[in-house]
XYZ file of C-alpha atoms in Angstrom:
285
model
C -26.338 -171.144 71.976
C -22.669 -172.059 71.624
C -19.847 -169.275 72.369
C -16.980 -168.788 69.810
C -13.464 -169.167 71.294
C -11.141 -166.164 70.007
C -9.037 -167.011 67.485
C -10.981 -170.103 66.111
C -13.532 -170.530 62.988
C -13.877 -167.540 60.721
C -11.696 -165.573 62.945
C -8.898 -167.403 61.589
C -9.773 -166.306 58.131
C -10.028 -162.520 59.492
C -6.335 -163.130 60.764
C -4.777 -164.415 57.587
C -6.589 -161.310 55.800
C -5.083 -159.093 58.529
C -1.630 -160.555 57.998
C -1.868 -160.473 54.056
C -2.994 -156.600 54.232
C -0.326 -155.659 56.756
C 2.073 -157.518 54.758
C 1.216 -155.949 51.263
C 1.017 -152.355 53.135
C 4.601 -153.314 54.346
C 5.979 -154.202 51.335
C 4.514 -151.022 49.320
C 6.849 -149.103 52.142
C 9.477 -151.377 51.259
C 9.385 -150.699 47.673
C 9.457 -146.886 48.399
C 12.583 -147.320 50.144
C 14.497 -149.645 47.665
C 15.932 -147.008 45.267
C 16.556 -144.607 47.978
C 19.602 -144.127 49.791
C 18.172 -145.635 53.125
C 17.470 -148.779 51.088
C 21.171 -149.296 49.755
C 22.330 -151.314 52.630
C 19.672 -153.984 52.204
C 20.141 -154.357 48.500
C 21.893 -157.684 47.273
C 22.596 -159.483 43.913
C 20.753 -163.283 44.371
C 22.029 -166.505 43.258
C 20.938 -165.987 39.555
C 23.046 -162.899 39.532
C 19.505 -160.532 39.743
C 19.135 -157.336 41.652
C 16.576 -157.957 44.929
C 16.213 -156.055 48.250
C 16.191 -157.971 51.643
C 13.739 -155.483 53.048
C 11.220 -157.895 52.135
C 12.266 -159.449 55.667
C 11.418 -156.738 57.822
C 7.985 -156.750 55.902
C 7.413 -160.043 56.683
C 8.661 -160.268 60.177
C 6.663 -157.329 61.074
C 3.310 -158.178 59.900
C 3.789 -161.706 60.855
C 4.347 -160.934 64.576
C 1.571 -158.205 64.779
C -1.048 -160.637 63.673
C 0.727 -163.440 65.488
C 0.139 -161.530 68.762
C -3.535 -160.744 67.757
C -4.538 -164.396 66.939
C -2.420 -165.906 69.943
C -4.323 -167.227 72.929
C -3.912 -165.319 75.885
C -0.975 -166.818 77.553
C 1.273 -166.849 74.571
C 0.767 -163.298 73.216
C 3.791 -162.081 74.914
C 5.901 -164.994 73.844
C 4.900 -164.301 70.255
C 5.702 -160.631 70.611
C 9.235 -161.445 72.000
C 10.049 -164.358 69.680
C 8.906 -162.263 66.700
C 10.389 -159.016 67.367
C 14.086 -160.123 68.787
C 14.313 -163.050 66.078
C 13.423 -160.589 63.199
C 15.712 -157.492 64.925
C 18.611 -159.825 65.351
C 18.035 -161.405 61.953
C 17.897 -158.128 60.371
C 21.266 -157.155 62.085
C 23.065 -160.369 60.401
C 21.527 -159.282 57.164
C 23.730 -156.194 57.413
C 26.575 -156.477 59.342
C 27.291 -159.965 58.244
C 27.479 -158.780 54.356
C 30.883 -157.079 55.759
C 33.775 -158.389 53.847
C 35.517 -159.469 57.348
C 32.160 -161.547 57.819
C 32.390 -163.384 54.723
C 33.701 -166.693 56.330
C 31.798 -166.615 59.091
C 28.903 -168.753 57.977
C 27.066 -171.565 59.538
C 27.980 -173.074 63.085
C 31.445 -174.332 62.079
C 32.159 -170.198 60.882
C 30.475 -168.692 64.066
C 32.912 -171.307 66.230
C 35.825 -170.440 64.078
C 35.340 -166.858 64.497
C 35.089 -167.262 68.590
C 38.247 -168.989 68.546
C 39.778 -166.235 66.840
C 38.642 -163.773 69.488
C 35.803 -162.249 67.200
C 31.868 -162.116 67.710
C 30.310 -162.689 64.388
C 26.998 -161.305 63.279
C 25.805 -164.812 63.191
C 26.580 -165.652 66.540
C 24.802 -162.278 67.845
C 21.870 -163.551 66.139
C 22.201 -167.088 67.720
C 22.456 -165.291 71.118
C 19.440 -163.291 70.570
C 16.999 -165.787 69.308
C 18.072 -168.728 71.885
C 17.700 -165.569 74.520
C 14.228 -164.971 73.272
C 13.086 -168.313 73.188
C 14.073 -169.115 76.679
C 12.227 -165.936 77.548
C 9.407 -167.312 75.560
C 9.551 -170.714 77.533
C 9.032 -168.903 80.825
C 6.294 -166.801 79.688
C 4.552 -169.969 78.417
C 5.441 -172.530 81.175
C 1.917 -172.781 82.790
C 1.345 -174.932 85.513
C 4.336 -177.615 85.916
C 6.961 -177.274 88.213
C 10.018 -178.811 88.763
C 11.311 -182.031 86.217
C 8.456 -181.178 83.966
C 8.838 -177.560 83.837
C 12.585 -177.910 83.010
C 11.691 -180.294 80.031
C 8.976 -178.194 78.741
C 11.498 -174.992 79.046
C 13.980 -176.981 77.315
C 11.513 -178.053 74.465
C 10.149 -174.692 73.852
C 13.624 -172.983 73.791
C 14.907 -175.488 71.095
C 11.578 -175.584 69.188
C 11.873 -171.813 68.752
C 15.366 -171.271 68.254
C 15.633 -174.368 66.046
C 12.817 -173.506 63.768
C 13.858 -170.320 63.169
C 17.308 -171.210 62.102
C 15.855 -174.163 60.047
C 13.743 -171.960 58.064
C 16.698 -169.501 57.284
C 18.625 -172.574 55.981
C 15.980 -173.117 53.207
C 16.178 -169.379 52.031
C 18.764 -170.131 49.455
C 16.276 -170.148 46.427
C 13.346 -167.647 45.797
C 10.139 -168.901 47.491
C 11.577 -171.675 49.149
C 11.420 -170.436 52.678
C 7.833 -168.915 52.200
C 6.529 -172.089 50.660
C 7.735 -174.179 53.377
C 6.732 -171.348 56.107
C 3.087 -171.288 54.494
C 2.845 -174.974 54.295
C 3.977 -175.455 58.094
C 1.421 -172.767 59.127
C -1.267 -174.199 57.371
C -0.711 -177.459 58.574
C -0.700 -175.761 62.252
C -4.347 -173.834 61.945
C -6.081 -176.583 63.788
C -6.367 -176.338 67.729
C -6.353 -173.968 70.285
C -3.062 -172.321 69.618
C -3.646 -172.276 65.590
C -4.898 -168.569 65.368
C -1.029 -167.773 66.366
C 0.076 -168.643 62.805
C -2.934 -167.369 60.742
C -1.992 -164.265 60.440
C 1.437 -165.084 59.601
C 0.437 -167.657 56.672
C -1.661 -164.682 55.205
C 1.474 -162.258 55.470
C 4.051 -165.096 54.025
C 1.280 -166.003 51.162
C 1.188 -162.080 50.446
C 4.954 -161.506 50.265
C 5.531 -165.065 48.259
C 4.740 -163.451 44.514
C 7.514 -160.638 45.121
C 9.747 -163.384 46.597
C 9.200 -165.726 43.478
C 9.533 -162.889 40.973
C 13.164 -162.140 42.840
C 12.141 -158.685 43.582
C 12.634 -159.075 47.345
C 14.736 -162.153 49.871
C 13.286 -162.892 53.067
C 16.892 -162.712 54.698
C 17.722 -163.397 57.861
C 15.094 -161.146 59.124
C 11.920 -162.860 57.443
C 13.047 -166.331 58.035
C 14.002 -165.991 61.296
C 11.324 -164.186 62.578
C 8.449 -166.284 60.788
C 10.401 -169.377 62.010
C 10.350 -168.216 65.645
C 6.666 -167.987 65.452
C 6.220 -171.282 63.848
C 8.664 -172.518 66.454
C 6.211 -171.350 69.106
C 3.405 -172.799 67.623
C 5.121 -176.220 67.663
C 5.974 -175.732 71.394
C 2.201 -175.355 72.023
C 1.193 -179.077 70.825
C -0.114 -181.139 73.434
C 1.895 -183.947 74.682
C 5.769 -184.041 75.297
C 6.504 -186.646 73.166
C 5.096 -184.967 69.910
C 7.143 -181.883 70.956
C 10.045 -184.035 71.570
C 9.595 -185.691 68.160
C 9.622 -182.362 66.552
C 12.695 -181.021 68.289
C 14.306 -184.461 67.179
C 13.505 -183.785 63.419
C 14.618 -179.945 63.688
C 17.954 -181.039 65.310
C 18.974 -183.711 62.657
C 18.204 -181.535 59.697
C 20.052 -178.570 61.285
C 23.092 -181.059 61.956
C 22.603 -182.469 58.417
C 22.787 -178.932 56.657
C 26.365 -178.950 57.770
C 27.187 -181.721 55.796
C 24.479 -182.154 52.929
C 23.274 -179.256 50.453
C 19.300 -178.734 51.118
C 19.469 -177.581 47.078
C 20.919 -180.571 46.181
C 18.806 -182.761 48.002
C 15.653 -180.999 46.696
C 16.772 -180.994 42.936
C 17.311 -184.680 43.113
C 14.022 -185.648 44.679
C 10.933 -185.816 42.562
C 7.886 -183.872 43.818
C 10.284 -181.495 46.268
C 11.937 -180.248 42.998
C 8.512 -179.595 41.004
C 7.266 -177.727 44.473
C 10.609 -175.664 44.762
C 10.524 -174.207 41.201
C 6.987 -173.754 41.051
C 6.400 -170.038 40.174
C 10.112 -169.079 40.296
C 11.410 -167.257 37.196
C 14.083 -169.177 34.745
C 17.454 -169.287 36.159
């Protein structure tokens, strides 16, 4: 008789279904709040001038985090809870505080650094610090048996992958469905292996919110994109082999630095295949 490892085989389908169910339930709650006074701070006008709500972000972050904890290996459950919860919370703070008029110039790394030089702490800087701290805590929680220099390298890689992926997914949240599509593809690609259960629930949750994102009823915002991205980063940090993790971190870092100079939207629109995938399911502009 063979034993089944928790979080493998059919159980990953169940986790995905649980994530989808949780996301649909939390989206229903968000819809109930949208037109009420409590939903007012979350209302925005998107790139096409259509009214949307950022409450889709908390719906995704909550459902993705809860099901990531259920599906994660025992040694990564606390880390999943920390990175998903903290990244979602500070992302939500940036969604709300970052919309204030005095924060309008504080966008991107350059904007955060300029605010600090002026003696101000931007909402984005608070978010960066929060996600970075959560990523460092996750590195400690998942350090395993490595010691000395090896433990330091592993800690840097985990911290960088969690924080970097959280930020990179958020950089993609500039058009309906873009960040959710990227997150879904990344989660689906990472389902295999011992730690694949960590992203099964988030995959289901992301697919469940994608239709509302594509039809411009919701936006993921920093809360949703950072929360989901941090969980994906934690999965990348569980890859065997420091070479693979180092390579992943190098790619994420390069893309993040490139975003300061190059428009992702312009690159996607100019690239066949990416352009069609990006537009798939979206409303006409």
